[in-house]
Coordinates of C-alpha atoms and ligand atoms in Angstrom, one line a residue:
X166 CA -41.2 -12.1 -8.4
X167 CA -40.3 -13.5 -5.0
X168 CA -43.0 -13.1 -2.4
X169 CA -42.1 -11.5 0.9
X170 CA -42.8 -14.8 2.7
X171 CA -40.6 -16.7 0.3
X172 CA -37.8 -14.1 0.7
X173 CA -38.0 -14.5 4.5
X174 CA -37.8 -18.3 4.2
X175 CA -34.9 -18.0 1.9
X176 CA -33.0 -15.7 4.2
X177 CA -33.6 -17.9 7.3
X178 CA -32.3 -20.8 5.3
X179 CA -29.2 -18.9 4.3
X180 CA -28.7 -17.8 7.9
X181 CA -29.0 -21.3 9.2
X182 CA -26.6 -22.6 6.5
X183 CA -24.0 -20.0 7.3
X184 CA -24.3 -20.6 11.0
X185 CA -23.8 -24.4 10.6
X186 CA -21.0 -23.9 8.1
X187 CA -19.2 -21.4 10.4
X188 CA -19.4 -23.9 13.3
X189 CA -17.9 -26.7 11.2
X190 CA -15.2 -24.2 10.0
X191 CA -14.3 -23.4 13.6
X192 CA -13.8 -27.0 14.6
X193 CA -11.5 -29.7 13.5
X194 CA -14.2 -32.3 13.9
X195 CA -17.7 -31.9 15.2
X196 CA -20.9 -34.1 15.3
X197 CA -24.4 -33.0 14.2
X198 CA -25.6 -33.1 17.8
X199 CA -22.7 -30.8 18.9
X200 CA -23.6 -28.4 16.1
X201 CA -27.2 -28.3 17.2
X202 CA -26.2 -27.6 20.8
X203 CA -23.8 -24.8 19.8
X204 CA -26.1 -23.2 17.2
X205 CA -29.4 -23.7 19.1
X206 CA -30.9 -25.1 15.9
X207 CA -33.0 -28.2 15.9
X208 CA -31.4 -31.6 15.1
X209 CA -33.7 -31.8 12.1
X210 CA -32.6 -28.4 10.7
X211 CA -28.9 -29.3 11.3
X212 CA -29.3 -32.6 9.5
X213 CA -30.9 -30.9 6.5
X214 CA -28.3 -28.2 6.3
X215 CA -25.4 -30.7 6.7
X216 CA -26.9 -32.8 3.9
X217 CA -26.8 -29.8 1.7
X218 CA -23.2 -29.0 2.6
X219 CA -22.2 -32.6 1.9
X220 CA -24.0 -32.3 -1.4
X221 CA -21.9 -29.2 -2.2
X222 CA -18.7 -31.1 -1.3
X223 CA -17.9 -28.6 1.4
X224 CA -18.2 -31.0 4.3
X225 CA -17.6 -34.7 4.7
X226 CA -18.2 -37.4 7.3
X227 CA -14.8 -38.2 8.8
X228 CA -15.2 -41.3 11.0
X229 CA -16.7 -41.8 14.5
X230 CA -16.0 -40.1 17.8
X231 CA -14.6 -42.4 20.5
X232 CA -16.9 -41.2 23.2
X233 CA -16.8 -43.0 26.6
X234 CA -20.1 -44.7 27.1
X235 CA -23.0 -43.6 24.9
X236 CA -23.2 -44.2 21.2
X237 CA -20.2 -43.0 19.1
X238 CA -21.4 -40.2 16.8
X239 CA -20.4 -39.4 13.2
X240 CA -17.8 -36.6 13.0
X241 CA -18.1 -34.0 10.4
X242 CA -15.2 -32.1 8.9
X243 CA -14.6 -29.3 6.4
X244 CA -13.2 -30.5 3.1
X245 CA -10.3 -28.0 3.1
X246 CA -9.5 -28.3 -0.6
X247 CA -13.0 -28.1 -1.9
X248 CA -12.7 -24.4 -2.6
X249 CA -9.8 -22.0 -3.2
X250 CA -9.5 -18.3 -3.2
X251 CA -6.7 -15.9 -4.2
X252 CA -5.3 -13.4 -1.7
X253 CA -2.8 -10.6 -2.4
X254 CA -0.6 -8.4 -0.2
X255 CA 0.5 -5.2 -1.9
X256 CA 1.9 -3.5 1.2
X257 CA 5.5 -4.5 1.2
X258 CA 8.5 -3.9 -1.0
X259 CA 7.3 -6.9 -3.0
X260 CA 3.8 -7.9 -4.1
X261 CA 2.8 -11.4 -2.9
X262 CA -0.2 -13.4 -4.0
X263 CA -1.3 -16.9 -3.0
X264 CA -3.9 -19.5 -3.7
X265 CA -5.5 -20.4 -0.3
X266 CA -7.8 -23.2 0.7
X267 CA -10.7 -23.1 3.2
X268 CA -8.4 -23.9 6.1
X269 CA -6.0 -21.1 5.2
X270 CA -3.2 -23.2 3.8
X271 CA -1.2 -21.4 1.1
X272 CA -1.1 -23.8 -1.9
X273 CA 1.0 -21.8 -4.3
X274 CA 2.7 -18.4 -3.9
X275 CA 3.9 -15.8 -6.4
X276 CA 6.1 -12.9 -5.4
X277 CA 7.3 -9.9 -7.4
X278 CA 9.8 -7.4 -6.0
X279 CA 8.5 -3.8 -6.5
X280 CA 10.9 -0.9 -6.7
X281 CA 9.7 2.6 -5.8
X282 CA 9.9 3.6 -9.5
X283 CA 7.8 0.7 -10.6
X284 CA 4.7 2.2 -9.1
X285 CA 3.2 3.3 -12.4
X286 CA 3.0 -0.4 -13.3
X287 CA 1.4 -1.6 -10.1
X288 CA -1.8 -2.8 -11.8
X289 CA 0.1 -4.7 -14.4
X290 CA 2.1 -6.4 -11.6
X291 CA -1.2 -7.4 -9.8
X292 CA -2.5 -8.9 -13.1
X293 CA 0.7 -10.7 -13.6
X294 CA 0.5 -12.3 -10.2
X295 CA -3.2 -13.4 -10.5
X296 CA -2.5 -14.7 -14.1
X297 CA 0.3 -16.8 -12.8
X298 CA -1.7 -18.1 -9.9
X299 CA -4.7 -19.0 -12.1
X300 CA -2.3 -21.0 -14.4
X301 CA -1.4 -23.3 -11.5
X302 CA -4.8 -25.0 -12.0
X303 CA -6.3 -25.0 -8.5
X304 CA -10.1 -25.3 -8.9
X305 CA -12.6 -23.9 -8.2
X306 CA -11.4 -20.4 -7.3
X307 CA -14.3 -18.6 -5.7
X308 CA -12.9 -15.1 -5.4
X309 CA -10.0 -12.7 -5.1
X310 CA -9.1 -10.7 -1.9
X311 CA -6.6 -7.8 -1.9
X312 CA -4.9 -6.1 1.0
X313 CA -3.6 -2.7 -0.3
X314 CA -1.9 0.1 1.6
X315 CA -3.5 3.5 2.0
X316 CA -7.1 4.7 2.3
X317 CA -9.5 2.1 1.0
X318 CA -13.3 2.3 0.5
X319 CA -13.9 -1.3 1.2
X320 CA -17.6 -1.2 0.2
X321 CA -16.7 0.0 -3.3
X322 CA -13.4 -1.8 -3.5
X323 CA -11.8 1.5 -4.4
X324 CA -8.4 2.7 -3.4
X325 CA -9.0 6.3 -2.4
X326 CA -5.4 7.1 -1.9
X327 CA -2.2 4.9 -1.9
X328 CA 0.8 7.1 -2.2
X329 CA 3.1 4.1 -2.4
X330 CA 1.4 2.7 -5.5
X331 CA 0.5 6.1 -7.1
X332 CA -3.2 5.2 -7.0
X333 CA -5.9 7.8 -6.4
X334 CA -9.6 7.0 -6.6
X335 CA -8.6 3.8 -8.2
X336 CA -11.3 1.2 -8.9
X337 CA -9.2 -1.8 -8.2
X338 CA -12.0 -4.3 -7.4
X339 CA -13.9 -3.3 -10.5
X340 CA -10.8 -3.7 -12.7
X341 CA -10.1 -7.2 -11.3
X342 CA -13.7 -8.3 -11.5
X343 CA -13.9 -7.2 -15.1
X344 CA -10.7 -9.1 -16.0
X345 CA -11.3 -12.3 -14.1
X346 CA -15.1 -12.5 -13.7
X347 CA -14.8 -13.3 -10.0
X348 CA -16.0 -11.6 -6.9
X349 CA -13.3 -9.3 -5.5
X350 CA -12.8 -7.7 -2.1
X351 CA -10.2 -4.9 -1.6
X352 CA -9.4 -3.7 1.9
X353 CA -6.7 -1.9 3.7
X354 CA -3.7 -4.1 4.3
X355 CA -3.6 -3.5 8.1
X356 CA -7.2 -4.3 8.4
X357 CA -6.8 -7.4 6.3
X358 CA -3.8 -8.4 8.4
X359 CA -5.8 -8.0 11.6
X360 CA -8.6 -10.2 10.3
X361 CA -6.1 -12.8 9.2
X362 CA -4.3 -12.8 12.6
X363 CA -7.7 -13.0 14.4
X364 CA -9.2 -15.8 12.4
X365 CA -6.1 -17.9 11.8
X366 CA -4.0 -16.9 14.8
X367 CA -6.0 -18.7 17.5
X368 CA -7.8 -15.8 19.1
X369 CA -10.9 -16.4 21.1
X370 CA -14.1 -15.8 19.2
X371 CA -15.7 -12.5 20.2
X372 CA -12.5 -11.1 21.8
X373 CA -10.8 -7.8 21.3
X374 CA -7.5 -7.4 19.5
X375 CA -5.3 -4.7 18.1
X376 CA -2.9 -5.7 15.3
X377 CA -0.2 -3.2 14.2
X378 CA 1.4 -3.8 10.9
X379 CA 4.7 -2.1 10.2
X380 CA 6.0 -2.3 6.6
X381 CA 6.7 0.7 4.3
X382 CA 3.6 2.1 5.9
X383 CA 2.1 1.6 9.4
X384 CA -1.5 0.8 10.2
X385 CA -3.6 -0.7 12.9
X386 CA -6.5 -3.1 12.6
X387 CA -9.0 -3.2 15.4
X388 CA -11.2 -6.1 16.3
X389 CA -13.9 -5.3 18.8
X390 CA -16.0 -8.2 20.1
X391 CA -14.5 -10.2 17.2
X392 CA -15.7 -7.8 14.5
X393 CA -13.4 -5.6 12.4
X394 CA -14.0 -2.0 13.5
X395 CA -13.8 0.2 10.4
X396 CA -14.9 3.6 11.7
X397 CA -17.2 6.1 10.0
X398 CA -15.3 6.2 6.7
X399 CA -13.6 2.8 6.8
X400 CA -10.2 4.4 7.8
X401 CA -10.0 3.2 11.4
X402 CA -6.5 2.4 12.5
X403 CA -4.7 4.9 10.2
X404 CA -2.0 5.5 12.8
X405 CA 0.9 6.0 10.4
X406 CA 0.2 9.7 10.0
X407 CA -0.3 10.7 13.6
X408 CA 2.4 13.2 14.4
X409 CA 5.2 12.4 16.9
X410 CA 6.4 15.3 19.0
X411 CA 9.9 16.6 18.2
X412 CA 9.9 14.9 14.8
X413 CA 10.2 17.3 11.8
X414 CA 10.6 14.8 9.0
X415 CA 8.5 15.6 5.9
X416 CA 6.2 12.7 5.2
X417 CA 5.1 11.4 1.8
X418 CA 1.6 12.5 2.8
X419 CA 2.8 16.1 2.8
X420 CA 2.6 16.6 6.6
X421 CA 5.6 16.8 9.0
X422 CA 6.5 14.5 11.8
X423 CA 4.3 11.5 11.0
X424 CA 4.9 8.2 12.8
X425 CA 5.8 6.6 9.4
X426 CA 8.8 8.9 8.9
X427 CA 10.5 7.4 11.9
X428 CA 9.0 4.0 12.6
X429 CA 8.4 2.3 9.2
X430 CA 10.8 0.0 7.4
X431 CA 11.1 2.6 4.7
X432 CA 12.1 5.2 7.3
X433 CA 14.9 3.0 8.6
X434 CA 16.2 2.3 5.1
X435 CA 16.1 6.0 4.2
X436 CA 17.8 7.0 7.4
X437 CA 20.5 4.5 6.9
X438 CA 21.0 5.8 3.3
X439 CA 21.1 9.4 4.5
X440 CA 23.6 8.6 7.3
X441 CA 25.9 6.8 4.8
X442 CA 25.7 9.9 2.6
X443 CA 25.6 7.7 -0.4
X444 CA 23.2 7.9 -3.4
X445 CA 23.2 4.1 -3.5
X446 CA 19.7 2.6 -3.0
X447 CA 19.7 0.0 -0.2
X448 CA 17.2 -2.8 0.2
X449 CA 15.6 -3.7 3.5
X450 CA 17.6 -7.0 3.3
X451 CA 20.9 -5.2 3.0
X452 CA 20.0 -3.0 6.0
X453 CA 19.0 -6.1 8.0
X454 CA 22.2 -7.8 7.2
X455 CA 24.2 -4.8 8.6
X456 CA 22.0 -4.6 11.6
X457 CA 22.6 -8.3 12.3
X458 CA 26.3 -7.7 12.0
X459 CA 26.1 -5.2 14.9
X460 CA 25.9 -1.8 13.2
X461 CA 25.4 0.7 16.1
X462 CA 23.8 3.4 14.0
X463 CA 21.1 1.1 12.6
X464 CA 20.5 -0.2 16.1
X465 CA 19.8 3.4 17.2
X466 CA 17.4 4.0 14.4
X467 CA 15.6 0.8 15.2
X468 CA 15.3 1.8 18.9
X469 CA 14.0 5.2 17.9
X470 CA 11.5 3.5 15.6
X471 CA 10.3 1.2 18.5
X472 CA 10.0 4.2 20.9
X473 CA 7.8 6.2 18.6
X474 CA 5.6 3.1 17.9
X475 CA 5.3 2.1 21.5
X476 CA 4.1 5.6 22.6
X477 CA 1.5 5.6 19.8
X478 CA 0.3 2.1 20.8
X479 CA 0.0 3.5 24.3
X480 CA -2.4 6.2 23.2
X481 CA -4.4 3.8 21.1
X482 CA -4.8 0.8 23.4
X483 CA -5.0 3.0 26.4
X484 CA -8.0 4.8 24.9
X485 CA -9.7 1.5 24.0
X486 CA -8.6 -0.7 26.9
X487 CA -7.7 -3.6 24.7
X488 CA -5.2 -5.9 26.4
X489 CA -3.8 -7.8 23.5
X490 CA -1.6 -6.1 20.8
X491 CA -0.1 -8.1 18.0
X492 CA 2.8 -6.6 16.1
X493 CA 3.5 -7.8 12.5
X494 CA 5.0 -6.7 9.2
X495 CA 8.6 -6.7 7.9
X496 CA 9.8 -4.6 10.9
X497 CA 9.5 -7.8 13.0
X498 CA 12.8 -8.8 11.4
X499 CA 14.6 -6.3 13.7
X500 CA 13.6 -8.7 16.5
X501 CA 14.2 -8.3 20.2
X502 CA 15.9 -4.8 20.0
X503 CA 12.8 -3.4 18.3
X504 CA 10.3 -5.3 20.5
X505 CA 12.0 -4.2 23.7
X506 CA 12.1 -0.6 22.6
X507 CA 8.4 -0.7 21.6
X508 CA 7.4 -2.4 24.9
X509 CA 9.4 0.0 27.0
X510 CA 7.9 3.2 25.4
X511 CA 4.5 1.6 25.7
X512 CA 4.9 1.0 29.4
X513 CA 6.1 4.6 29.9
X514 CA 3.1 6.0 28.1
X515 CA 0.3 4.2 30.0
X516 CA -0.9 3.8 33.6
X517 CA 1.1 1.0 35.3
X518 CA -2.0 -1.1 36.0
X519 CA -3.0 -1.1 32.4
X520 CA 0.6 -1.7 31.3
X521 CA 0.8 -4.8 33.4
X522 CA -2.3 -6.2 31.9
X523 CA -1.4 -5.5 28.3
X524 CA 0.5 -8.0 26.2
X525 CA 2.4 -6.8 23.1
X526 CA 3.5 -9.8 21.1
X527 CA 4.7 -10.7 17.6
X528 CA 2.2 -12.2 15.2
X529 CA 2.4 -15.8 14.1
X530 CA 1.5 -15.4 10.4
X531 CA 3.9 -12.8 9.0
X532 CA 3.0 -11.6 5.4
X533 CA 0.4 -14.4 5.2
X534 CA -2.0 -12.7 7.6
X535 CA -2.8 -10.0 5.0
X536 CA -3.4 -12.6 2.3
X537 CA -5.5 -14.8 4.5
X538 CA -7.5 -11.9 5.9
X539 CA -8.2 -10.1 2.6
X540 CA -9.4 -13.4 1.0
X541 CA -11.4 -14.5 4.0
X542 CA -13.2 -11.2 4.1
X543 CA -14.8 -12.2 0.8
X544 CA -17.0 -14.7 2.5
X545 CA -16.8 -14.2 6.2
X546 CA -20.1 -12.3 6.3
X547 CA -21.8 -14.3 3.6
X548 CA -20.8 -17.8 2.6
X549 CA -23.0 -17.7 -0.5
X550 CA -20.1 -17.5 -2.9
X551 CA -18.8 -20.9 -1.7
X552 CA -22.0 -22.5 -3.1
X553 CA -21.6 -23.6 -6.6
X554 CA -25.0 -25.1 -7.3
X555 CA -27.9 -22.7 -7.8
X556 CA -29.8 -22.1 -4.5
X557 CA -33.2 -23.6 -4.3
Ligands
ZN1030 ZN1 2.2 11.3 6.9

């Protein structure tokens, strides 16, 4: 049995280690003295922890600083390719998986197109992607992170409801753990995307951010003081099913008038199909091609989609007073027409002072944000799984 005192020592040790590692992760290069200053740990503690991290192969000495005057100090750097994780994005009309290193570089990607009628096989497709990625030989893989659409119980790794995938109370994390014997994190794709944009999109530590993801579904991820806000049940940001006045469309959730029935990529595709009166199934790529060729009907649908979204963003960011809103997901491909419509409706729905101070901008990471966020979530709050040697 571990004594209470020993347990406390152990947890202080872990805390210091995570703090130092986090500081190295956040910097391209950093010296031991700079780490001590920024973490408020003693130089001795920092040196001890760094020795451990070097021993684990996670950190290396990478030359000297060229400081003016004073003694040049040894610079430390993360060994980006010392650990890998697998991230998956299941929220689009294709499933995408990738092997990711510690710096967030995608080393290998596997993509499988998913048709609406494939949804019974969703789990098999997930296995297929992970199997293929594992065969690429990147080692060591420390865990798997999945961003899935719908309501997700992140703590249990359970998909409570994902209409798109035909999953209900589905123990996805458990099934993946069992098959691959690796730690698994499953989270809502919009929340994962928000974490990815925040961590890898150069946002200031501790700042606030709203990230809206528009694919077949629509969701928001909220970062408050740099932390993902999940709400009482983990469903924070489920804006896809708020109702839009005047909209009577029946949603796949069973309600009428949901934002998703007018503002998602799926809504655009379905409206284009209905307008054409054909039974032919169109892909998003086909619709985009017609849109880029100047199809006026599609342009109108895209503008209506932007208007509905902009008004919803107005209610959300207005209530929270968050000044930065990032838009991402496949809908981004409709470009300036969509962005302008969204911004315009947003401005009309909020106080002018607030409107002026709010920036609505496209994300920088596209589908990668979800992959990066879901797989980073595995260890962001606890770096233990990066350590391969048994802890002393
Ligand atoms: Zn709905």
